CSV table of C-alpha atoms and ligand atoms in Angstrom, one decimal:
chain,number,residue,atom,x,y,z
A,886,UNK,CA,-18.9,11.9,-21.1
A,887,UNK,CA,-19.9,13.4,-17.7
A,888,UNK,CA,-18.9,11.2,-14.9
A,889,UNK,CA,-20.7,10.8,-11.6
A,890,UNK,CA,-17.5,11.3,-9.7
A,891,UNK,CA,-14.0,12.3,-10.6
A,892,UNK,CA,-11.6,10.5,-8.3
A,893,UNK,CA,-7.9,11.2,-7.8
A,894,UNK,CA,-6.0,8.2,-6.7
A,895,UNK,CA,-2.4,9.0,-5.8
A,896,UNK,CA,0.3,6.4,-5.9
A,897,UNK,CA,-1.8,4.2,-8.2
A,898,UNK,CA,1.3,2.7,-9.9
A,899,UNK,CA,2.5,1.2,-6.6
A,900,UNK,CA,1.6,-2.1,-5.0
A,901,UNK,CA,-1.7,-1.3,-3.1
A,902,UNK,CA,-2.6,1.7,-5.3
A,903,UNK,CA,-2.6,-0.5,-8.5
A,904,UNK,CA,-5.1,-2.9,-6.8
A,905,UNK,CA,-7.3,0.1,-5.8
A,906,UNK,CA,-7.1,1.6,-9.3
A,907,UNK,CA,-8.1,-1.7,-10.9
A,908,UNK,CA,-11.0,-2.2,-8.5
A,909,UNK,CA,-12.4,1.3,-9.0
A,910,UNK,CA,-11.9,1.4,-12.8
A,911,UNK,CA,-13.7,-2.0,-13.3
A,912,UNK,CA,-16.4,-1.6,-10.6
A,913,UNK,CA,-17.3,2.1,-11.3
A,914,UNK,CA,-17.5,2.7,-15.1
A,915,UNK,CA,-19.4,5.9,-14.2
A,916,UNK,CA,-16.4,7.3,-12.2
A,917,UNK,CA,-13.4,8.9,-13.9
A,918,UNK,CA,-10.3,7.5,-12.1
A,919,UNK,CA,-7.2,9.8,-12.4
A,920,UNK,CA,-4.1,8.0,-11.3
A,921,UNK,CA,-1.4,10.5,-10.2
A,922,UNK,CA,2.0,9.0,-9.7
A,923,UNK,CA,5.6,10.2,-9.7
A,924,UNK,CA,6.9,6.8,-10.9
A,925,UNK,CA,9.6,6.6,-8.3
A,926,UNK,CA,11.5,3.3,-8.2
A,927,UNK,CA,8.3,1.9,-6.6
A,928,UNK,CA,5.9,3.0,-9.3
A,929,UNK,CA,5.4,0.5,-12.1
A,930,UNK,CA,2.8,1.1,-14.8
A,931,UNK,CA,3.1,-2.5,-15.9
A,932,UNK,CA,1.0,-3.3,-12.8
A,933,UNK,CA,-1.9,-1.8,-14.7
A,934,UNK,CA,-1.7,-2.9,-18.3
A,935,UNK,CA,-5.0,-4.8,-18.0
A,936,UNK,CA,-7.0,-1.6,-17.4
A,937,UNK,CA,-4.8,1.2,-18.9
A,938,UNK,CA,-6.9,1.5,-22.1
A,939,UNK,CA,-10.3,1.8,-20.3
A,940,UNK,CA,-12.2,5.0,-21.1
A,941,UNK,CA,-12.7,6.0,-17.4
A,942,UNK,CA,-8.9,5.7,-16.6
A,943,UNK,CA,-6.3,8.5,-16.9
A,944,UNK,CA,-2.7,8.4,-15.9
A,945,UNK,CA,-0.9,11.6,-15.0
A,946,UNK,CA,2.8,11.6,-14.1
A,947,UNK,CA,3.4,14.1,-11.3
A,948,UNK,CA,4.7,14.8,-7.8
A,949,UNK,CA,2.3,15.3,-4.9
A,950,UNK,CA,4.7,17.8,-3.4
A,951,UNK,CA,4.2,20.3,-6.2
A,952,UNK,CA,1.3,22.4,-4.9
A,953,UNK,CA,0.7,24.3,-8.1
A,954,UNK,CA,0.6,21.1,-10.1
A,955,UNK,CA,-1.9,19.6,-7.7
A,956,UNK,CA,-4.2,22.6,-7.8
A,957,UNK,CA,-4.1,22.5,-11.6
A,958,UNK,CA,-4.9,18.8,-11.5
A,959,UNK,CA,-7.9,19.3,-9.3
A,960,UNK,CA,-9.0,22.0,-11.8
A,961,UNK,CA,-8.4,20.0,-15.0
A,962,UNK,CA,-10.2,16.9,-13.8
A,963,UNK,CA,-12.8,18.6,-11.5
A,964,UNK,CA,-11.7,16.3,-8.7
A,965,UNK,CA,-14.3,15.6,-6.0
A,966,UNK,CA,-12.8,12.7,-4.2
A,967,UNK,CA,-9.2,11.8,-3.3
A,968,UNK,CA,-7.8,8.4,-2.3
A,969,UNK,CA,-4.3,9.2,-1.2
A,970,UNK,CA,-1.8,6.3,-1.3
A,971,UNK,CA,1.4,7.9,-2.7
A,972,UNK,CA,4.2,7.6,-0.2
A,973,UNK,CA,7.7,6.3,0.4
A,974,UNK,CA,6.8,3.0,2.0
A,975,UNK,CA,9.8,0.9,2.9
A,976,UNK,CA,11.1,1.1,6.5
A,977,UNK,CA,14.7,0.1,5.6
A,978,UNK,CA,14.9,2.9,3.1
A,979,UNK,CA,13.6,5.3,5.7
A,980,UNK,CA,16.4,4.4,8.0
A,981,UNK,CA,19.0,5.3,5.3
A,982,UNK,CA,17.2,8.4,3.9
A,983,UNK,CA,14.6,9.9,6.3
A,984,UNK,CA,14.5,13.3,4.4
A,985,UNK,CA,12.8,11.8,1.3
A,986,UNK,CA,10.2,10.3,3.6
A,987,UNK,CA,9.5,13.6,5.3
A,988,UNK,CA,9.3,15.3,1.9
A,989,UNK,CA,6.9,12.9,0.2
A,990,UNK,CA,4.9,11.6,3.1
A,991,UNK,CA,4.6,14.8,5.2
A,992,UNK,CA,5.0,17.7,2.7
A,993,UNK,CA,3.4,15.8,-0.1
A,994,UNK,CA,0.3,15.0,1.9
A,995,UNK,CA,0.2,18.6,3.1
A,996,UNK,CA,0.3,19.9,-0.5
A,997,UNK,CA,-2.6,17.6,-1.5
A,998,UNK,CA,-4.6,18.7,1.6
A,999,UNK,CA,-4.0,22.4,0.7
A,1000,UNK,CA,-4.9,21.8,-3.0
A,1001,UNK,CA,-8.2,20.2,-1.8
A,1002,UNK,CA,-8.9,23.1,0.6
A,1003,UNK,CA,-8.2,25.7,-2.1
A,1004,UNK,CA,-10.2,24.0,-4.9
A,1005,UNK,CA,-13.1,22.9,-2.8
A,1006,UNK,CA,-13.0,26.1,-0.8
A,1007,UNK,CA,-15.6,26.0,1.9
A,1008,UNK,CA,-18.2,24.1,-0.2
A,1009,UNK,CA,-17.3,20.6,0.8
A,1010,UNK,CA,-20.6,19.0,-0.1
A,1011,UNK,CA,-20.1,15.7,-2.0
A,1012,UNK,CA,-16.3,15.9,-1.5
A,1013,UNK,CA,-14.1,13.4,0.3
A,1014,UNK,CA,-10.3,13.3,1.1
A,1015,UNK,CA,-9.3,9.7,2.1
A,1016,UNK,CA,-5.8,9.2,3.5
A,1017,UNK,CA,-4.4,5.7,3.5
A,1018,UNK,CA,-2.1,5.0,6.4
A,1019,UNK,CA,-0.4,2.2,8.4
A,1020,UNK,CA,-0.7,0.5,11.7
A,1021,UNK,CA,3.0,1.3,12.2
A,1022,UNK,CA,2.1,4.7,13.6
A,1023,UNK,CA,0.9,3.0,16.8
A,1024,UNK,CA,4.4,1.7,17.6
A,1025,UNK,CA,5.2,-1.8,18.8
A,1026,UNK,CA,3.3,-4.3,20.9
A,1027,UNK,CA,4.7,-6.9,23.3
A,1028,UNK,CA,3.9,-10.6,23.1
A,1029,UNK,CA,0.9,-10.1,25.3
A,1030,UNK,CA,-2.2,-10.5,23.1
A,1031,UNK,CA,-2.9,-6.8,23.0
A,1032,UNK,CA,-3.9,-5.1,19.7
A,1033,UNK,CA,-3.9,-1.6,18.2
A,1034,UNK,CA,-7.3,0.0,18.4
A,1035,UNK,CA,-8.3,3.4,16.7
A,1036,UNK,CA,-7.9,4.9,20.2
A,1037,UNK,CA,-4.3,3.7,20.7
A,1038,UNK,CA,-1.9,6.5,21.3
A,1039,UNK,CA,0.5,7.2,18.4
A,1040,UNK,CA,4.1,6.0,19.2
A,1041,UNK,CA,6.0,5.8,15.9
A,1042,UNK,CA,9.6,4.5,16.0
A,1043,UNK,CA,11.0,4.4,12.4
A,1044,UNK,CA,11.4,7.4,10.2
A,1045,UNK,CA,8.8,5.8,7.9
A,1046,UNK,CA,6.2,5.5,10.7
A,1047,UNK,CA,7.1,9.0,12.1
A,1048,UNK,CA,6.4,10.5,8.6
A,1049,UNK,CA,3.1,8.6,8.3
A,1050,UNK,CA,2.1,9.6,11.8
A,1051,UNK,CA,2.8,13.2,10.9
A,1052,UNK,CA,0.7,13.0,7.7
A,1053,UNK,CA,-2.2,11.5,9.7
A,1054,UNK,CA,-2.1,14.4,12.1
A,1055,UNK,CA,-2.0,16.9,9.3
A,1056,UNK,CA,-5.1,15.2,7.7
A,1057,UNK,CA,-7.0,15.4,11.0
A,1058,UNK,CA,-5.9,19.0,11.5
A,1059,UNK,CA,-7.4,20.0,8.1
A,1060,UNK,CA,-10.7,18.3,9.2
A,1061,UNK,CA,-10.7,20.0,12.6
A,1062,UNK,CA,-9.5,23.4,11.5
A,1063,UNK,CA,-10.9,23.9,8.0
A,1064,UNK,CA,-13.7,21.4,8.0
A,1065,UNK,CA,-12.2,19.4,5.1
A,1066,UNK,CA,-14.2,16.1,4.8
A,1067,UNK,CA,-11.4,13.7,5.6
A,1068,UNK,CA,-11.3,10.0,6.6
A,1069,UNK,CA,-8.2,7.9,7.6
A,1070,UNK,CA,-7.5,4.2,7.7
A,1071,UNK,CA,-4.6,2.4,9.2
A,1072,UNK,CA,-3.9,-1.0,7.8
A,1073,UNK,CA,-1.6,-3.9,8.7
A,1074,UNK,CA,1.1,-5.5,6.4
A,1075,UNK,CA,-0.3,-6.2,2.9
A,1076,UNK,CA,0.8,-9.1,0.7
A,1077,UNK,CA,-0.2,-10.2,-2.8
A,1078,UNK,CA,0.7,-9.6,-6.5
A,1079,UNK,CA,2.7,-6.6,-7.7
A,1080,UNK,CA,4.6,-5.8,-4.5
A,1081,UNK,CA,8.1,-4.4,-5.0
A,1082,UNK,CA,10.6,-7.1,-4.2
A,1083,UNK,CA,12.3,-5.2,-1.4
A,1084,UNK,CA,9.5,-6.3,1.0
A,1085,UNK,CA,9.7,-9.6,2.9
A,1086,UNK,CA,7.3,-11.8,0.9
A,1087,UNK,CA,8.2,-11.0,-2.8
A,1088,UNK,CA,11.9,-10.7,-2.0
A,1089,UNK,CA,12.0,-14.1,-0.4
A,1090,UNK,CA,9.9,-15.8,-3.1
A,1091,UNK,CA,12.3,-14.4,-5.7
A,1092,UNK,CA,15.3,-15.5,-3.7
A,1093,UNK,CA,14.0,-19.0,-3.3
A,1094,UNK,CA,13.4,-19.2,-7.1
A,1095,UNK,CA,17.1,-18.2,-7.6
A,1096,UNK,CA,18.5,-20.2,-4.7
A,1097,UNK,CA,19.8,-17.0,-3.1
A,1098,UNK,CA,20.1,-16.4,0.7
A,1099,UNK,CA,17.0,-15.4,2.7
A,1100,UNK,CA,18.2,-12.6,5.0
A,1101,UNK,CA,16.2,-13.0,8.3
A,1102,UNK,CA,16.6,-9.9,10.5
A,1103,UNK,CA,17.6,-10.8,14.1
A,1104,UNK,CA,16.1,-14.0,15.3
A,1105,UNK,CA,13.1,-13.9,13.0
A,1106,UNK,CA,10.9,-13.5,16.1
A,1107,UNK,CA,9.1,-10.3,15.1
A,1108,UNK,CA,5.4,-10.6,14.4
A,1109,UNK,CA,3.4,-9.0,11.6
A,1110,UNK,CA,-0.4,-9.1,10.9
A,1111,UNK,CA,-0.8,-9.9,7.2
A,1112,UNK,CA,-3.8,-9.0,5.0
A,1113,UNK,CA,-4.3,-9.9,1.3
A,1114,UNK,CA,-4.0,-6.8,-0.7
A,1115,UNK,CA,-7.4,-7.2,-2.5
A,1116,UNK,CA,-9.1,-7.3,0.9
A,1117,UNK,CA,-7.5,-4.0,1.7
A,1118,UNK,CA,-8.7,-2.6,-1.6
A,1119,UNK,CA,-12.2,-3.7,-0.8
A,1120,UNK,CA,-12.0,-2.1,2.6
A,1121,UNK,CA,-10.8,1.2,0.9
A,1122,UNK,CA,-13.8,1.1,-1.4
A,1123,UNK,CA,-16.2,0.6,1.5
A,1124,UNK,CA,-14.6,3.3,3.7
A,1125,UNK,CA,-14.4,5.8,0.8
A,1126,UNK,CA,-18.2,5.3,0.2
A,1127,UNK,CA,-19.6,4.7,3.6
A,1128,UNK,CA,-17.0,5.7,6.2
A,1129,UNK,CA,-18.0,8.6,8.5
A,1130,UNK,CA,-16.2,11.9,7.9
A,1131,UNK,CA,-13.6,12.7,10.5
A,1132,UNK,CA,-13.3,9.0,11.5
A,1133,UNK,CA,-10.4,6.6,11.6
A,1134,UNK,CA,-10.8,2.9,10.7
A,1135,UNK,CA,-8.3,0.2,11.4
A,1136,UNK,CA,-7.9,-2.6,8.8
A,1137,UNK,CA,-6.2,-5.9,9.5
A,1138,UNK,CA,-6.4,-9.6,8.9
A,1139,UNK,CA,-6.5,-10.9,12.5
A,1140,UNK,CA,-3.6,-12.9,11.1
A,1141,UNK,CA,-0.4,-12.7,13.1
A,1142,UNK,CA,2.7,-14.5,12.0
A,1143,UNK,CA,6.2,-14.7,13.5
A,1144,UNK,CA,8.6,-13.9,10.6
A,1145,UNK,CA,10.4,-17.2,10.8
A,1146,UNK,CA,7.2,-19.2,10.8
A,1147,UNK,CA,6.0,-17.3,7.8
A,1148,UNK,CA,9.3,-17.8,6.0
A,1149,UNK,CA,9.1,-21.6,6.6
A,1150,UNK,CA,5.6,-21.7,5.1
A,1151,UNK,CA,6.9,-19.7,2.1
A,1152,UNK,CA,9.8,-22.1,1.7
A,1153,UNK,CA,7.6,-25.2,1.9
A,1154,UNK,CA,5.0,-23.9,-0.5
A,1155,UNK,CA,7.5,-22.5,-3.1
A,1156,UNK,CA,9.5,-25.8,-3.0
A,1157,UNK,CA,6.3,-27.8,-3.6
A,1158,UNK,CA,5.2,-25.5,-6.5
A,1159,UNK,CA,8.7,-25.6,-8.0
A,1160,UNK,CA,8.9,-29.4,-7.8
A,1161,UNK,CA,11.9,-29.3,-5.4
A,1162,UNK,CA,12.3,-32.1,-2.8
A,1163,UNK,CA,10.9,-31.0,0.6
A,1164,UNK,CA,13.4,-29.0,2.6
A,1165,UNK,CA,15.5,-28.0,-0.5
A,1166,UNK,CA,15.4,-24.2,0.3
A,1167,UNK,CA,15.7,-24.5,4.2
A,1168,UNK,CA,19.5,-24.0,3.8
A,1169,UNK,CA,18.9,-20.5,2.3
A,1170,UNK,CA,17.8,-19.1,5.7
A,1171,UNK,CA,20.5,-16.7,6.8
A,1172,UNK,CA,20.2,-14.8,10.0
A,1173,UNK,CA,21.6,-11.3,9.6
A,1174,UNK,CA,22.0,-8.2,11.8
A,1175,UNK,CA,18.6,-6.9,13.1
A,1176,UNK,CA,17.0,-3.8,11.6
A,1177,UNK,CA,17.6,-0.8,13.8
A,1178,UNK,CA,14.6,0.0,16.0
A,1179,UNK,CA,12.9,-3.1,14.7
A,1180,UNK,CA,9.3,-3.1,16.0
A,1181,UNK,CA,8.6,-6.3,17.8
A,1182,UNK,CA,5.0,-7.0,17.1
A,1183,UNK,CA,2.0,-5.4,15.2
A,1184,UNK,CA,-1.6,-6.6,15.6
A,1185,UNK,CA,-4.6,-4.7,14.4
A,1186,UNK,CA,-8.1,-4.8,16.0
A,1187,UNK,CA,-10.3,-4.3,12.9
A,1188,UNK,CA,-13.6,-4.8,14.8
A,1189,UNK,CA,-14.8,-1.3,14.4
A,1190,UNK,CA,-14.7,-1.7,10.6
A,1191,UNK,CA,-16.6,-5.0,10.9
A,1192,UNK,CA,-19.2,-3.6,13.4
A,1193,UNK,CA,-19.9,-0.4,11.6
A,1194,UNK,CA,-19.4,-1.2,7.9
A,1195,UNK,CA,-19.6,-5.0,7.8
A,1196,UNK,CA,-16.1,-5.6,6.4
A,1197,UNK,CA,-14.1,-8.7,7.0
A,1198,UNK,CA,-11.2,-10.3,5.2
A,1199,UNK,CA,-12.4,-12.7,2.5
A,1200,UNK,CA,-9.3,-14.9,2.2
A,1201,UNK,CA,-7.8,-17.3,4.6
A,1202,UNK,CA,-4.0,-16.8,4.9
A,1203,UNK,CA,-3.2,-20.4,3.7
A,1204,UNK,CA,-5.1,-19.7,0.5
A,1205,UNK,CA,-3.7,-16.1,0.1
A,1206,UNK,CA,-0.1,-17.1,0.5
A,1207,UNK,CA,-0.4,-20.0,-1.9
A,1208,UNK,CA,-2.1,-17.7,-4.5
A,1209,UNK,CA,0.6,-15.1,-4.0
A,1210,UNK,CA,3.6,-17.5,-4.3
A,1211,UNK,CA,2.0,-19.0,-7.4
A,1212,UNK,CA,1.5,-15.5,-8.9
A,1213,UNK,CA,5.1,-14.5,-8.5
A,1214,UNK,CA,6.4,-17.8,-9.8
A,1215,UNK,CA,4.0,-17.6,-12.8
A,1216,UNK,CA,4.9,-14.0,-13.5
A,1217,UNK,CA,8.6,-14.3,-13.8
A,1218,UNK,CA,8.7,-11.7,-16.5
A,1219,UNK,CA,7.2,-9.1,-14.3
A,1220,UNK,CA,9.7,-9.9,-11.5
A,1221,UNK,CA,12.7,-10.0,-14.0
A,1222,UNK,CA,11.7,-6.6,-15.4
A,1223,UNK,CA,11.5,-5.1,-11.9
A,1224,UNK,CA,14.8,-6.6,-10.8
A,1225,UNK,CA,16.6,-5.5,-14.0
A,1226,UNK,CA,15.1,-2.0,-14.0
A,1227,UNK,CA,13.5,-2.5,-17.4
A,1228,UNK,CA,10.0,-1.6,-16.0
A,1229,UNK,CA,11.2,2.0,-15.7
A,1230,UNK,CA,11.3,2.4,-19.5
A,1231,UNK,CA,7.6,1.6,-20.0
A,1232,UNK,CA,6.3,5.1,-19.4
A,1233,UNK,CA,8.8,6.7,-21.9
A,1234,UNK,CA,8.2,3.9,-24.5
A,1235,UNK,CA,4.4,4.1,-24.4
A,1236,UNK,CA,2.8,6.9,-22.5
A,1237,UNK,CA,5.0,9.7,-23.7
A,1238,UNK,CA,4.1,8.9,-27.4
A,1239,UNK,CA,0.3,8.9,-26.7
B,2369,NAD,P1,4.5,1.5,-2.8
B,2369,NAD,O1,5.9,1.9,-2.4
B,2369,NAD,O2,4.4,0.2,-3.5
B,2369,NAD,O3,3.9,2.6,-3.8
B,2369,NAD,C1,4.0,3.9,-3.6
B,2369,NAD,C2,3.6,4.7,-4.9
B,2369,NAD,O4,3.7,6.1,-4.6
B,2369,NAD,C3,4.6,4.4,-6.0
B,2369,NAD,O5,3.8,4.2,-7.2
B,2369,NAD,C4,5.4,5.7,-6.1
B,2369,NAD,O6,5.8,6.0,-7.5
B,2369,NAD,C5,4.4,6.7,-5.7
B,2369,NAD,N1,5.0,8.0,-5.2
B,2369,NAD,C6,6.0,8.1,-4.3
B,2369,NAD,N2,6.4,9.3,-4.1
B,2369,NAD,C7,5.5,10.1,-4.8
B,2369,NAD,C8,5.3,11.5,-5.0
B,2369,NAD,N3,6.1,12.4,-4.4
B,2369,NAD,N4,4.3,11.9,-5.8
B,2369,NAD,C9,3.5,11.0,-6.5
B,2369,NAD,N5,3.7,9.6,-6.3
B,2369,NAD,C10,4.6,9.2,-5.5
B,2369,NAD,O7,3.6,1.6,-1.6
B,2369,NAD,P2,2.4,0.6,-1.1
B,2369,NAD,O8,3.0,-0.5,-0.3
B,2369,NAD,O9,1.5,0.4,-2.2
B,2369,NAD,O10,1.7,1.6,0.0
B,2369,NAD,C11,0.7,2.5,-0.5
B,2369,NAD,C12,0.2,3.3,0.7
B,2369,NAD,O11,-0.4,2.4,1.7
B,2369,NAD,C13,1.3,4.1,1.5
B,2369,NAD,O12,0.7,5.3,1.8
B,2369,NAD,C14,1.6,3.2,2.6
B,2369,NAD,O13,2.1,4.0,3.7
B,2369,NAD,C15,0.3,2.6,2.9
B,2369,NAD,N6,0.3,1.2,3.6
B,2369,NAD,C16,1.1,0.2,3.1
B,2369,NAD,C17,1.1,-1.0,3.7
B,2369,NAD,C18,1.9,-2.2,3.1
B,2369,NAD,O14,1.9,-3.2,3.7
B,2369,NAD,N7,2.5,-2.0,1.9
B,2369,NAD,C19,0.3,-1.2,4.8
B,2369,NAD,C20,-0.4,-0.2,5.3
B,2369,NAD,C21,-0.4,1.1,4.7
B,2370,TYD,P1,8.7,-5.6,5.5
B,2370,TYD,O1,8.1,-6.4,4.4
B,2370,TYD,O2,9.8,-4.7,5.2
B,2370,TYD,O3,7.5,-4.8,6.2
B,2370,TYD,P2,7.5,-3.9,7.5
B,2370,TYD,O4,8.9,-3.6,7.9
B,2370,TYD,O5,6.8,-2.6,7.0
B,2370,TYD,O6,6.7,-4.6,8.5
B,2370,TYD,O7,9.2,-6.6,6.6
B,2370,TYD,C1,8.3,-7.5,7.3
B,2370,TYD,C2,9.1,-8.1,8.4
B,2370,TYD,O8,10.1,-8.9,7.8
B,2370,TYD,C3,9.7,-7.1,9.3
B,2370,TYD,O9,9.7,-7.7,10.7
B,2370,TYD,C4,11.2,-7.1,8.9
B,2370,TYD,C5,11.4,-8.5,8.3
B,2370,TYD,N1,12.3,-8.7,7.2
B,2370,TYD,C6,13.4,-9.6,7.2
B,2370,TYD,O10,13.6,-10.3,8.2
B,2370,TYD,N2,14.2,-9.7,6.2
B,2370,TYD,C7,14.1,-8.9,5.1
B,2370,TYD,O11,14.9,-9.0,4.1
B,2370,TYD,C8,13.0,-7.9,5.0
B,2370,TYD,C9,12.8,-7.0,3.8
B,2370,TYD,C10,12.2,-7.9,6.1
């Protein structure tokens, strides 16, 4: 079958990537979706069992840092669009191991850009390289009501945000220097199903389920702006198709929460769903040493995306967090396989025999 587009989605076995892959595979049967993922600890093909047998879906295990492999991949699948999500994504890990973040997020992005430049060589018509980034590149805000706009100066603090900032700059440099048709979006904190339980929301839901301590960094006063992951995936679809080449779009939920307030909502909701008497899990809150360089507050002004492309979040936070908590509690097998490491056998047991 000839497809209308051949799209490479990197990091499609991760949290956000799996939602983007699912959306594209189901919504665009006339596109071939190639999911390229290294399957690091964060990659889980069990996130995609509902679509893995669809004709327009292909999984390739590979590393974005390997330039020759990326060039071959572009060639094999005649790639004309890239949605690049593959990354090391957890701030705490970046503090312990910054080199892996520089390798994957900076060098890996550079290798993909170079592969696109080589394979699309000067004839960029119908091509698009879409880089998915984070609001953390803008640094930290005070409690003063200000927000990050697309024009806010980059001021990354963690090794994670420094590596993402660097990759954003490389993407723009390929646009400005070689004319590569790029687009970038910077999104706030995502939440929803299939997030690796090292991040605040799935970690705490799982700990509540097991009656384990909830480690609150510092005083729990840091603020994050939360967006339901499927709303991010919808924004990615819109920007991929309608965003202007060379532009940046901020994506966010206009939904700021102080960590401790969010944690109390999670406790209340999870206790209710689990049938525990109100207040049961309050005692699990444990204040621990703050994260080094912990950014105080993030808040995204997503008005450009609304004004220019008509996007807005579809889900109210109260509805989204209830749905998310229910999902984790109802998918204990998924969580248990992740926490035991069992999920890492899925590729060997299934794909390698296909
Ligand atoms: P994730 O950690 O859940 O998934 C990352 C995926 O990339 C995994 O499947 C992993 O196996 C893969 N990967 C890592 N290194 C690779 C390599 N060298 N080659 C190929 N694949 C590799 O991350 P996520 O939370 O889904 O984030 C996806 C993207 O969105 C990242 O670029 C991240 O910076 C960005 N982002 C995340 C958030 C958030 O709240 N999670 C917010 C804004 C932006
Ligand atoms: P996280 O989910 O790691 O996302 P990010 O650091 O990219 O914003 O953390 C969200 C917030 O929750 C952040 O302010 C750090 C805090 N946090 C805790 O208090 N305890 C935890 O165990 C974790 C993982 C995070």
